[in-house]
mmCIF file of C-alpha atoms in Angstrom:
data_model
loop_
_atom_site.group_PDB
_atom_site.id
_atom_site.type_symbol
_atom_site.label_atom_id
_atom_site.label_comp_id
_atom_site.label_asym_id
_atom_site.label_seq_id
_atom_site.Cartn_x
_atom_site.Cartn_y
_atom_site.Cartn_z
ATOM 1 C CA UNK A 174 94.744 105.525 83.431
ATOM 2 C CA UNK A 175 95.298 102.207 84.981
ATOM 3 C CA UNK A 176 96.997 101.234 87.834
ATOM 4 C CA UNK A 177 99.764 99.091 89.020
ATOM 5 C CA UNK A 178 98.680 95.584 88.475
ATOM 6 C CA UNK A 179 99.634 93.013 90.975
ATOM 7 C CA UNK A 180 99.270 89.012 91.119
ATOM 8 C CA UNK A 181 98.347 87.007 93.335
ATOM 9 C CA UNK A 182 96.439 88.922 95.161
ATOM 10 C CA UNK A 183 96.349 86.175 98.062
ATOM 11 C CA UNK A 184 99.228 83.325 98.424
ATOM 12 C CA UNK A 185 99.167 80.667 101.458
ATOM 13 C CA UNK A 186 102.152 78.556 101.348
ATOM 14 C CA UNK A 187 104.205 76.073 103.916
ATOM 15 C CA UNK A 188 107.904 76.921 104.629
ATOM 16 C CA UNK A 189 110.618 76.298 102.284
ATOM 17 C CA UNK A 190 108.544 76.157 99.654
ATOM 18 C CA UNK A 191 108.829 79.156 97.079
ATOM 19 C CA UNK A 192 106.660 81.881 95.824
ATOM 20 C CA UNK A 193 106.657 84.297 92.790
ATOM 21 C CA UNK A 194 104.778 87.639 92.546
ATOM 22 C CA UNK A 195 104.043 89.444 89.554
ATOM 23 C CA UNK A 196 104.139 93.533 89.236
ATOM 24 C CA UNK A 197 102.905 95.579 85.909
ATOM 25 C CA UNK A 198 103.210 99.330 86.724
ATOM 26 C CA UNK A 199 101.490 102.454 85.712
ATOM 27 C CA UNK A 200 102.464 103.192 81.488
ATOM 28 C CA UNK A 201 105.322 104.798 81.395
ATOM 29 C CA UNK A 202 106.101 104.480 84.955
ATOM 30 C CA UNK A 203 110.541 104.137 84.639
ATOM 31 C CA UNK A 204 110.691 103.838 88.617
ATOM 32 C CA UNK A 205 109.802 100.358 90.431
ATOM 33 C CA UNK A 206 109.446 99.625 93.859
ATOM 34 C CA UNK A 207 108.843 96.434 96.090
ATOM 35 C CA UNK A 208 107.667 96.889 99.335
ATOM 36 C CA UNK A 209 107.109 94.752 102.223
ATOM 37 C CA UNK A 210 104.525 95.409 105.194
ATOM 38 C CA UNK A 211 104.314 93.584 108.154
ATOM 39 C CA UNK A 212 101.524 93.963 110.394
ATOM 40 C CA UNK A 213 101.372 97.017 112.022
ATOM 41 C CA UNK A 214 104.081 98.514 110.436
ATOM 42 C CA UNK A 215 104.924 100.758 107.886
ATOM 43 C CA UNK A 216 106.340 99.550 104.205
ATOM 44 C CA UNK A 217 109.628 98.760 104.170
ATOM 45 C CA UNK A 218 111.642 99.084 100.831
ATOM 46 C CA UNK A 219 113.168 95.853 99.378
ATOM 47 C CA UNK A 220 114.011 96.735 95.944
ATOM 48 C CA UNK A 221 113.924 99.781 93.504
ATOM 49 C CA UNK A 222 114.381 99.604 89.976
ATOM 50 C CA UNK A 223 115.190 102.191 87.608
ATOM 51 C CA UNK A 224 113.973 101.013 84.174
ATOM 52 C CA UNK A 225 115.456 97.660 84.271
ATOM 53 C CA UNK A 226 118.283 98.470 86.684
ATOM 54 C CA UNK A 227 119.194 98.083 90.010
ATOM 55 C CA UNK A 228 119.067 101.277 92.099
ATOM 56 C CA UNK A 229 118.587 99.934 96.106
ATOM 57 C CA UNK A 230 118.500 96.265 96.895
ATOM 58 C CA UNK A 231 119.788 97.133 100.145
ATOM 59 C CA UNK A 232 117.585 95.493 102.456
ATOM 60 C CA UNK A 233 116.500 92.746 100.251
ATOM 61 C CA UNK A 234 117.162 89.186 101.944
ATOM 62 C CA UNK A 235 119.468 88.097 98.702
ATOM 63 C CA UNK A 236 119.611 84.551 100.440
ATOM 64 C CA UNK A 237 116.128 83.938 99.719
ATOM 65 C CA UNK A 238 114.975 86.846 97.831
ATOM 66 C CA UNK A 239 114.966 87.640 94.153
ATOM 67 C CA UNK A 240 113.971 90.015 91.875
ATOM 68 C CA UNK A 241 114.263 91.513 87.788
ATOM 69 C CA UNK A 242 112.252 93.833 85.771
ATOM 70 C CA UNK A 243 112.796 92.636 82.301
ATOM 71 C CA UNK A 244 112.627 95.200 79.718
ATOM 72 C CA UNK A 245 112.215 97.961 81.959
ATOM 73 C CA UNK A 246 108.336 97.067 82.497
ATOM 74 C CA UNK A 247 106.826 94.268 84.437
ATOM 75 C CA UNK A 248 108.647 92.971 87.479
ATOM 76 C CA UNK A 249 109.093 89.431 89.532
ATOM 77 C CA UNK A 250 109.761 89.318 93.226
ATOM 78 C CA UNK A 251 110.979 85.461 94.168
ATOM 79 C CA UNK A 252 111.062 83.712 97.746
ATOM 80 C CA UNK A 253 113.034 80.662 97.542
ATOM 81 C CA UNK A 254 112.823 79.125 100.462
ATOM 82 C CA UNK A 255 110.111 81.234 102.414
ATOM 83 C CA UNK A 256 110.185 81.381 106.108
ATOM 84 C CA UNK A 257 107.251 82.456 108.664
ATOM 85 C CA UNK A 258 108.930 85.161 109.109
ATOM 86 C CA UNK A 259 107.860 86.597 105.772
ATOM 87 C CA UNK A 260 104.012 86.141 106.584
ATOM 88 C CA UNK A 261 103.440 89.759 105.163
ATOM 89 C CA UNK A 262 101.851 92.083 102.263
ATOM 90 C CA UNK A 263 104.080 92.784 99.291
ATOM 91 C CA UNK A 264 103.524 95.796 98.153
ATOM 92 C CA UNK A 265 104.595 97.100 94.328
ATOM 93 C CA UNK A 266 104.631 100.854 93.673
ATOM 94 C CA UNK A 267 105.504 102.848 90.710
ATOM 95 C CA UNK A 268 106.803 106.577 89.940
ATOM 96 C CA UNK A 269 107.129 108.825 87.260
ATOM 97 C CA UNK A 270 109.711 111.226 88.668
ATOM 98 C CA UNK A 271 112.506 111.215 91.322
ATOM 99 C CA UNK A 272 110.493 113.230 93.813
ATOM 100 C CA UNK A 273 108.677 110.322 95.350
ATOM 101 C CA UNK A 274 105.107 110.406 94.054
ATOM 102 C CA UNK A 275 104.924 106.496 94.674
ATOM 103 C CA UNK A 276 101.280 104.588 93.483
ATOM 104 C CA UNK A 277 100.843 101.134 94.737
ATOM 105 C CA UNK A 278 99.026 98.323 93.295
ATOM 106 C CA UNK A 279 96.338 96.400 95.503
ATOM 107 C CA UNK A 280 99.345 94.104 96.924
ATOM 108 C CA UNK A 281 99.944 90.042 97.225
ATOM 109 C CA UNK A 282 99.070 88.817 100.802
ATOM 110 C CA UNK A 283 101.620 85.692 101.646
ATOM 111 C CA UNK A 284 100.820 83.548 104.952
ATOM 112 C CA UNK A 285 103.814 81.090 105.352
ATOM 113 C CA UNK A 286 102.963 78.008 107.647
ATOM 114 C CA UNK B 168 116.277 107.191 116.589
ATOM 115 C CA UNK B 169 113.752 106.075 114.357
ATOM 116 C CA UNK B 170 113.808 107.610 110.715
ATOM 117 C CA UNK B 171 109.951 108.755 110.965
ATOM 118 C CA UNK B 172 108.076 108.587 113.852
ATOM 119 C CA UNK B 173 104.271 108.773 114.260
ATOM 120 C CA UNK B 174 101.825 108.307 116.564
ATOM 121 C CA UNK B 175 100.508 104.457 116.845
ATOM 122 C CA UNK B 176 97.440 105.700 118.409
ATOM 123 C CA UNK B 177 94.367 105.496 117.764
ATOM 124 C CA UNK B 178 93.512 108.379 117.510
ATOM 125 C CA UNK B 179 89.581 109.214 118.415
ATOM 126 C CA UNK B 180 87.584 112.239 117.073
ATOM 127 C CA UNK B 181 83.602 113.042 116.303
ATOM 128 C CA UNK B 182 82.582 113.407 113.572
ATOM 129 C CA UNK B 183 83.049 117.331 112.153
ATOM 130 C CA UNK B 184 86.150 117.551 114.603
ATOM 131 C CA UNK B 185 89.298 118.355 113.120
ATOM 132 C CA UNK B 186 91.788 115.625 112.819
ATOM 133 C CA UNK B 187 95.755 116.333 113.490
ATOM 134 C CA UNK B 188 98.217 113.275 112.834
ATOM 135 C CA UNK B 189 102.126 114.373 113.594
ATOM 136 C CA UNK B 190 105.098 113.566 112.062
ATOM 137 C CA UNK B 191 108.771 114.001 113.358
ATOM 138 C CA UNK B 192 111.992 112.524 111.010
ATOM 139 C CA UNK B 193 115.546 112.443 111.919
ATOM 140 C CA UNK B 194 117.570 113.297 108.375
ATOM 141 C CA UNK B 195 117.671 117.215 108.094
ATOM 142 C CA UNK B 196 118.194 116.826 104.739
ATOM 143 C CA UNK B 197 114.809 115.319 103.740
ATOM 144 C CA UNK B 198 113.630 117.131 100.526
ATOM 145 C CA UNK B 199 109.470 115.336 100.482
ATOM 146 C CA UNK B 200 106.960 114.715 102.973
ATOM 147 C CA UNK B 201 103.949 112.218 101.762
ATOM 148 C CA UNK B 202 100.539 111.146 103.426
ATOM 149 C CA UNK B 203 99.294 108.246 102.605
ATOM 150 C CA UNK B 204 95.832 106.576 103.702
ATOM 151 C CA UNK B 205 95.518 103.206 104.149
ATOM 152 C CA UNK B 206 92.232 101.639 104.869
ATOM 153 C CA UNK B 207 92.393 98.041 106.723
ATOM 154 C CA UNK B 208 93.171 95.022 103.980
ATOM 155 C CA UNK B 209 94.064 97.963 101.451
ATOM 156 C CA UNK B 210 96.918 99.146 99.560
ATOM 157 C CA UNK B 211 98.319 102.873 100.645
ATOM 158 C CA UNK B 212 97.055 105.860 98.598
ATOM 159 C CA UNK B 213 98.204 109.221 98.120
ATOM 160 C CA UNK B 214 96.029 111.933 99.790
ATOM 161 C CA UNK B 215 98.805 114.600 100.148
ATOM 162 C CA UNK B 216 102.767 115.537 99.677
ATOM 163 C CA UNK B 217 104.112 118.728 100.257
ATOM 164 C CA UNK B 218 108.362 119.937 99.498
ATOM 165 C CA UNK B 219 108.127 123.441 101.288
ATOM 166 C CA UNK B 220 107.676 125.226 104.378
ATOM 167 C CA UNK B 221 104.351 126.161 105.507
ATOM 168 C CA UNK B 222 100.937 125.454 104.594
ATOM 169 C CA UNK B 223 99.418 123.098 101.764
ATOM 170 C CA UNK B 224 95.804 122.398 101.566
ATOM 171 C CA UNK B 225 93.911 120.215 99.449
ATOM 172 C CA UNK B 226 90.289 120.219 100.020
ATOM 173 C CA UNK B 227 89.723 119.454 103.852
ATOM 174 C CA UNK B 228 93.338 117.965 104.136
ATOM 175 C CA UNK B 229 95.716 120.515 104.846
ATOM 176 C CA UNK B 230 99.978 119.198 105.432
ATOM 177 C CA UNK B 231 102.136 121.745 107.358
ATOM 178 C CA UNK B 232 105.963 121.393 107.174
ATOM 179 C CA UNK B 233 108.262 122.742 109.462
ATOM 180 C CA UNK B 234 111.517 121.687 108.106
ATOM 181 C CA UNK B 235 113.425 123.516 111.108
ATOM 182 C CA UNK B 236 111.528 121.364 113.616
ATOM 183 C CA UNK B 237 111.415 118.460 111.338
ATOM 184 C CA UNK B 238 108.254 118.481 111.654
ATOM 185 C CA UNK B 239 105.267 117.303 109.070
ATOM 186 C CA UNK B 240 101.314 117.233 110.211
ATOM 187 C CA UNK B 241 98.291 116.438 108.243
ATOM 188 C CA UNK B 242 95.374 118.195 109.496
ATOM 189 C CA UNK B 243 91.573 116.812 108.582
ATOM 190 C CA UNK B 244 89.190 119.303 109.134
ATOM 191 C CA UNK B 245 85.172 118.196 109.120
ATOM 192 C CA UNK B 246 86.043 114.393 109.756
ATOM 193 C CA UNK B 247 83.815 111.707 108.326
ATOM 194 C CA UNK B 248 83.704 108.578 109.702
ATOM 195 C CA UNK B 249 84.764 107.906 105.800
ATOM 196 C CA UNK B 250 88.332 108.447 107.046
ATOM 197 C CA UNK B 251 88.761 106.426 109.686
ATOM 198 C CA UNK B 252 92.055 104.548 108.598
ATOM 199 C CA UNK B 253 95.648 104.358 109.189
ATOM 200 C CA UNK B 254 97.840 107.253 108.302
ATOM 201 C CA UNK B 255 101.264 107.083 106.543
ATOM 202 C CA UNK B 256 103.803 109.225 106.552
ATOM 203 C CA UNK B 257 106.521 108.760 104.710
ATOM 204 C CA UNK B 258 109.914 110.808 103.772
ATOM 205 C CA UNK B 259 112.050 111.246 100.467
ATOM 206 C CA UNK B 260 115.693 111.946 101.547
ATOM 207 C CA UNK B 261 117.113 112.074 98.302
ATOM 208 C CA UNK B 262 115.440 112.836 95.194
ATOM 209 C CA UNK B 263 115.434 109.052 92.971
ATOM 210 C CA UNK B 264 115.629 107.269 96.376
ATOM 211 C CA UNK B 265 112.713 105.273 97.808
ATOM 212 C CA UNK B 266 110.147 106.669 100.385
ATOM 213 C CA UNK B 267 111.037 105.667 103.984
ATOM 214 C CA UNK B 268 107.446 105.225 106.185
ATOM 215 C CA UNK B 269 106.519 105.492 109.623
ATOM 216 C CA UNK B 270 104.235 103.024 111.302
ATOM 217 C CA UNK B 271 101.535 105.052 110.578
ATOM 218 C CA UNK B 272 98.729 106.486 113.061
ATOM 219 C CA UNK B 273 95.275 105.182 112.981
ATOM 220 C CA UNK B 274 92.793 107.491 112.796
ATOM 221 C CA UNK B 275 88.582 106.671 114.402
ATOM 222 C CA UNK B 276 86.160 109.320 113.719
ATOM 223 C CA UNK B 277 82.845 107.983 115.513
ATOM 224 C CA UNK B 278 79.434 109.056 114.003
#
């Protein structure tokens, strides 16, 4: 079975400029997840989709952040404008059930200067 | 209070030592407990997750949950220096709700 797919795998940009990553989960995977991690620190939810819905965009930066899953599959996470600040690992996990058995892909690695 | 808490470290064993990384979390309610392992420049995988009381072992990882304490430990008996990494733990409060994470614990077993 393959896993979650994730591109770019490495992303160096300046600030203000904007960045796309791209997330394919596991088949038949209805649960979505974008994570970021900081150095040092654990993963820290951003968004989670439910097939192509919303269910926690809580935490995510909605001035500068975007995201969809179109068709309840592949997902988009957007940074428009980036800041140093999110130097970090994005992280996109996937689930079959609700009781948490999250799988992540391999992750993007963004470096804002 | 934090939501998980763990153990920075690092944490230092020999080899064939048994490893113990704690847990603590602060919502009662909690229903799953996860370890993940995380080697440096890697993505987090699942070694372990455990929903009851007690005891759970898988192979030389065993995860104890005291949900009373709110308490979770991963234990690592006969440590390779194959598992030196950072440790994860991470809690489901509500079932269809994300995983919240600690800052993980990083775990050095010397040869």
């Amino acid at each position: 079975e393959a896993g979650v797919a994730q591109s770019p795998r490495y992303k160096i940009i300046e600030k203000r400029q904007s960045v796309a990553f791209w997330c394919n989960p596991i088949s038949g995977h209805a649960t979505l997840y974008w994570y970021q991690q900081i150095l040092g620190q654990g993963p820290k939810l951003l968004i989670q989709f439910q097939n192509n819905g919303v269910v926690d965009d809580s935490q995510l930066p909605k001035d500068r952040f975007s995201a969809e899953r179109l068709k309840g599959v592949d997902s988009t996470l957007k940074i428009q404008p980036a800041k140093l600040e999110d130097s970090a690992v994005y992280l996109c996990a996937s689930s079959l059930g609700i009781r948490g058995e999250q799988f992540f892909g391999p992750g993007t690695r963004l470096t804002v200067l | 209070q934090k939501e998980v808490e763990q153990n920075s470290g690092p944490l230092s064993v020999p080899e064939g030592a048994i490893a113990s990384l704690n847990c603590t979390y602060s919502d009662r309610g909690s229903q799953s407990f996860f370890w993940y392992r995380q080697y440096s420049g890697k993505s987090p995988e699942l070694i372990m997750f455990i929903y009851s009381n007690g005891d759970k072992e898988d192979g030389r990882f065993t995860a104890q949950l005291n949900k009373a304490s709110q308490y979770v430990s991963l234990l690592i008996r006969d440590s390779q220096p194959s598992d030196s990494a950072t440790y994860l733990c991470a809690v489901l409060r509500e079932a269809g709700t994300a995983l919240i994470f600690g800052k993980g614990t990083t775990l050095s077993v010397s040869s």
